[in-house]
């Protein structure tokens, strides 16, 4: 209903989305929220701090879907498709779709301030999963560059840097100090402006990564709840969200 009101007020609007409430692995609210950017969305936003937290938040006008549709083969039949299921976009097909909705549909892209969806956070079971996420992010940028090379060239370093910082936080939640430190430092080296743009989150992430790397393993495990029998996913979710929110708005 809130989205329908949004569309009625804005005839030019093609994609409407809401903010989200974080929940843990058991579905319990964490008291933290995803305060997505709502207006003046730019292409770089999709890769730096995507305003759409999950696929359950956007509502898209039919004409907007039609504007980005492409033909694909589905069991021998040619059909209209919207999400690109190419192997190169594994783990990134949603962001690539939001990017096309923003840049290629010709329709408006704007959020509403209500918290209408839940965002469940899980931990990563090992550092190899983080490596896979890093590789998939780079493939996503390469894919988008095929049809929007100039834009991607302008924000590629920023996109990789912000994603590395995200991976550093995820590594911290699982006690992987060395990968966390590597991602945090790489984020700052490849895009030094990160420190100026978001000093609080960047320094908190770096401090947490280095502390996790230098701290005895037994202490790290206790902080993550492993030594006390707490569910790892719950503890990881809490720490991940705390890292994200610790610095507050920069």
Coordinates of C-alpha atoms in Angstrom, one line a residue:
X1 CA 0.0 0.0 0.0
X2 CA 2.8 2.4 0.8
X3 CA 4.5 1.6 -2.5
X4 CA 1.3 2.1 -4.4
X5 CA 0.9 5.6 -2.8
X6 CA 4.5 6.3 -3.8
X7 CA 3.7 5.4 -7.4
X8 CA 0.6 7.5 -7.5
X9 CA 2.4 10.5 -6.2
X10 CA 5.3 10.0 -8.7
X11 CA 4.1 9.1 -12.2
X12 CA 7.7 9.0 -13.4
X13 CA 8.7 6.4 -10.8
X14 CA 9.5 2.9 -12.0
X15 CA 11.2 1.4 -9.0
X16 CA 10.1 1.9 -5.3
X17 CA 11.9 0.3 -2.4
X18 CA 11.8 0.4 1.4
X19 CA 14.3 0.3 4.2
X20 CA 14.9 -2.9 6.3
X21 CA 15.1 -4.1 9.9
X22 CA 18.0 -6.4 10.7
X23 CA 17.2 -9.8 12.2
X24 CA 19.5 -12.6 13.4
X25 CA 19.7 -16.2 12.3
X26 CA 16.7 -17.1 14.5
X27 CA 14.5 -14.3 13.2
X28 CA 14.8 -12.0 16.3
X29 CA 15.1 -8.3 15.7
X30 CA 18.5 -6.9 16.5
X31 CA 17.5 -3.3 17.1
X32 CA 19.5 -2.2 14.1
X33 CA 18.2 -0.9 10.7
X34 CA 19.4 -0.5 7.2
X35 CA 19.0 3.2 6.5
X36 CA 19.2 3.1 2.7
X37 CA 19.7 6.3 0.6
X38 CA 16.2 7.2 -0.8
X39 CA 16.6 9.8 -3.4
X40 CA 19.1 11.1 -6.0
X41 CA 20.4 7.5 -6.6
X42 CA 23.4 7.4 -8.9
X43 CA 25.0 4.4 -10.7
X44 CA 27.9 4.3 -8.3
X45 CA 25.5 3.9 -5.3
X46 CA 24.7 0.4 -6.6
X47 CA 28.3 -0.7 -6.0
X48 CA 29.3 1.4 -3.1
X49 CA 26.3 1.2 -0.7
X50 CA 23.4 -0.4 -2.6
X51 CA 20.1 1.1 -1.5
X52 CA 18.3 -2.1 -2.1
X53 CA 19.3 -4.4 0.7
X54 CA 17.5 -7.6 -0.5
X55 CA 15.3 -8.7 -3.3
X56 CA 12.2 -8.4 -1.2
X57 CA 12.4 -4.6 -0.9
X58 CA 11.7 -3.3 -4.4
X59 CA 8.4 -3.0 -6.1
X60 CA 8.8 -2.4 -9.9
X61 CA 6.3 -1.0 -12.3
X62 CA 5.5 -3.4 -15.2
X63 CA 6.5 -0.9 -17.9
X64 CA 9.9 -0.6 -16.1
X65 CA 10.5 -4.3 -16.3
X66 CA 9.5 -4.3 -19.9
X67 CA 12.0 -1.5 -20.6
X68 CA 15.0 -3.7 -19.5
X69 CA 13.7 -7.1 -20.8
X70 CA 15.9 -9.2 -23.0
X71 CA 15.3 -12.5 -24.8
X72 CA 16.7 -15.7 -23.4
X73 CA 16.3 -19.4 -24.1
X74 CA 14.3 -21.3 -21.5
X75 CA 14.2 -25.0 -22.2
X76 CA 14.2 -24.4 -26.0
X77 CA 11.7 -21.5 -25.9
X78 CA 12.5 -17.8 -26.3
X79 CA 11.1 -15.8 -23.4
X80 CA 11.5 -12.3 -21.9
X81 CA 14.0 -12.2 -19.1
X82 CA 14.9 -9.6 -16.6
X83 CA 17.5 -11.1 -14.2
X84 CA 20.6 -12.2 -16.1
X85 CA 21.4 -15.8 -15.0
X86 CA 24.8 -15.9 -16.8
X87 CA 27.4 -17.8 -14.8
X88 CA 29.6 -14.7 -14.7
X89 CA 27.0 -13.0 -12.6
X90 CA 26.7 -15.7 -9.9
X91 CA 26.1 -13.9 -6.6
X92 CA 25.7 -10.6 -8.4
X93 CA 22.7 -10.9 -10.7
X94 CA 20.5 -8.9 -8.4
X95 CA 22.8 -5.9 -8.2
X96 CA 23.2 -6.0 -12.0
X97 CA 19.4 -6.0 -12.4
X98 CA 19.0 -3.0 -10.1
X99 CA 21.8 -1.2 -12.1
X100 CA 19.9 -1.7 -15.3
X101 CA 16.6 -0.6 -13.7
X102 CA 18.4 2.6 -12.7
X103 CA 20.4 3.4 -15.8
X104 CA 18.6 1.8 -18.7
X105 CA 14.9 1.8 -18.1
X106 CA 14.2 5.5 -18.4
X107 CA 12.1 5.4 -15.2
X108 CA 12.7 6.9 -11.8
X109 CA 14.3 5.0 -9.0
X110 CA 13.5 6.1 -5.4
X111 CA 12.9 4.7 -1.9
X112 CA 10.5 5.4 0.9
X113 CA 11.6 5.8 4.5
X114 CA 9.4 3.1 6.0
X115 CA 10.9 -0.1 7.4
X116 CA 8.8 -2.6 5.5
X117 CA 11.0 -5.7 5.2
X118 CA 13.3 -7.8 7.3
X119 CA 17.0 -8.4 6.5
X120 CA 18.4 -11.6 7.9
X121 CA 22.2 -11.7 8.5
X122 CA 24.2 -14.9 8.4
X123 CA 27.9 -15.4 9.0
X124 CA 30.3 -17.0 6.5
X125 CA 31.5 -20.5 7.4
X126 CA 35.1 -19.9 6.2
X127 CA 37.4 -17.4 4.6
X128 CA 37.1 -19.2 1.2
X129 CA 33.5 -18.0 1.0
X130 CA 34.8 -14.4 1.3
X131 CA 37.3 -15.0 -1.5
X132 CA 34.4 -16.2 -3.7
X133 CA 32.5 -13.1 -2.9
X134 CA 35.5 -10.9 -3.9
X135 CA 35.9 -12.7 -7.2
X136 CA 32.2 -12.5 -8.0
X137 CA 32.2 -8.8 -7.3
X138 CA 35.0 -8.2 -9.8
X139 CA 33.3 -10.4 -12.4
X140 CA 30.1 -8.3 -11.8
X141 CA 32.0 -5.1 -12.5
X142 CA 33.6 -6.6 -15.6
X143 CA 30.1 -7.6 -16.9
X144 CA 28.6 -4.2 -16.4
X145 CA 31.6 -2.6 -18.0
X146 CA 30.7 -4.4 -21.3
X147 CA 27.7 -2.1 -21.7
X148 CA 28.6 0.9 -19.5
X149 CA 32.4 1.1 -19.7
X150 CA 32.9 4.8 -19.1
X151 CA 30.8 4.8 -15.9
X152 CA 32.4 1.7 -14.5
X153 CA 35.9 3.0 -15.2
X154 CA 35.0 6.1 -13.1
X155 CA 33.9 4.2 -10.0
X156 CA 35.6 0.8 -10.2
X157 CA 38.3 1.5 -7.6
X158 CA 35.7 2.9 -5.2
X159 CA 33.4 -0.1 -5.8
X160 CA 36.2 -2.6 -5.1
X161 CA 37.3 -0.7 -2.0
X162 CA 33.9 -0.5 -0.3
X163 CA 33.4 -4.2 -1.0
X164 CA 36.7 -5.1 0.5
X165 CA 35.8 -3.2 3.6
X166 CA 32.5 -5.2 3.8
X167 CA 34.5 -8.4 3.4
X168 CA 36.8 -7.3 6.2
X169 CA 33.9 -6.9 8.5
X170 CA 32.5 -10.3 7.6
X171 CA 35.9 -11.9 8.2
X172 CA 36.1 -10.3 11.7
X173 CA 32.7 -11.8 12.6
X174 CA 34.1 -15.2 12.0
X175 CA 37.5 -14.7 13.7
X176 CA 39.5 -14.7 10.5
X177 CA 41.9 -12.0 11.5
X178 CA 44.4 -12.3 8.7
X179 CA 41.9 -12.1 5.8
X180 CA 40.1 -9.3 7.7
X181 CA 43.3 -7.2 7.9
X182 CA 44.2 -7.9 4.3
X183 CA 40.8 -6.8 3.0
X184 CA 40.7 -3.7 5.3
X185 CA 44.2 -2.6 4.3
X186 CA 43.6 -3.3 0.6
X187 CA 40.4 -1.2 0.8
X188 CA 42.3 1.8 2.0
X189 CA 45.3 1.4 -0.4
X190 CA 43.3 1.0 -3.6
X191 CA 40.9 3.9 -2.8
X192 CA 42.4 6.3 -0.2
X193 CA 39.3 8.5 -0.5
X194 CA 37.5 5.9 1.5
X195 CA 38.9 7.2 4.7
X196 CA 37.7 10.7 3.9
X197 CA 34.3 9.6 2.7
X198 CA 33.5 7.4 5.7
X199 CA 36.2 7.8 8.3
X200 CA 34.2 6.3 11.2
X201 CA 33.2 3.0 9.6
X202 CA 36.6 2.6 7.9
X203 CA 38.7 3.1 11.0
X204 CA 36.4 0.9 13.2
X205 CA 36.7 -1.9 10.6
X206 CA 40.5 -1.6 10.4
X207 CA 40.8 -1.6 14.2
X208 CA 38.6 -4.6 14.5
X209 CA 40.5 -6.5 11.8
X210 CA 43.9 -5.8 13.3
X211 CA 42.7 -6.6 16.8
X212 CA 41.2 -9.9 15.6
X213 CA 44.5 -10.7 13.8
X214 CA 46.6 -10.0 16.9
X215 CA 44.3 -11.3 19.6
X216 CA 44.8 -14.9 20.9
X217 CA 42.5 -17.4 19.2
X218 CA 40.9 -18.4 22.4
X219 CA 39.8 -14.8 23.2
X220 CA 38.4 -14.3 19.6
X221 CA 36.4 -17.6 19.9
X222 CA 35.0 -16.5 23.3
X223 CA 34.0 -13.1 21.9
X224 CA 32.2 -14.9 19.0
X225 CA 30.3 -17.1 21.4
X226 CA 31.9 -20.4 20.3
X227 CA 33.4 -21.1 23.7
X228 CA 30.1 -20.6 25.5
X229 CA 28.0 -22.6 23.1
X230 CA 26.1 -19.8 21.5
X231 CA 25.0 -20.2 17.9
X232 CA 27.7 -18.9 15.7
X233 CA 25.3 -17.4 13.1
X234 CA 23.6 -15.4 15.8
X235 CA 26.8 -14.1 17.3
X236 CA 28.3 -13.3 13.8
X237 CA 25.1 -11.4 12.9
X238 CA 25.3 -9.3 16.0
X239 CA 28.9 -8.4 15.6
X240 CA 28.6 -7.7 11.9
X241 CA 25.7 -5.4 12.4
X242 CA 27.5 -3.7 15.4
X243 CA 30.5 -3.1 13.2
X244 CA 28.3 -1.5 10.6
X245 CA 26.5 0.7 13.0
X246 CA 29.3 1.4 15.5
X247 CA 30.6 4.6 13.9
X248 CA 27.1 6.0 13.2
X249 CA 26.6 8.3 10.2
X250 CA 29.8 9.8 8.9

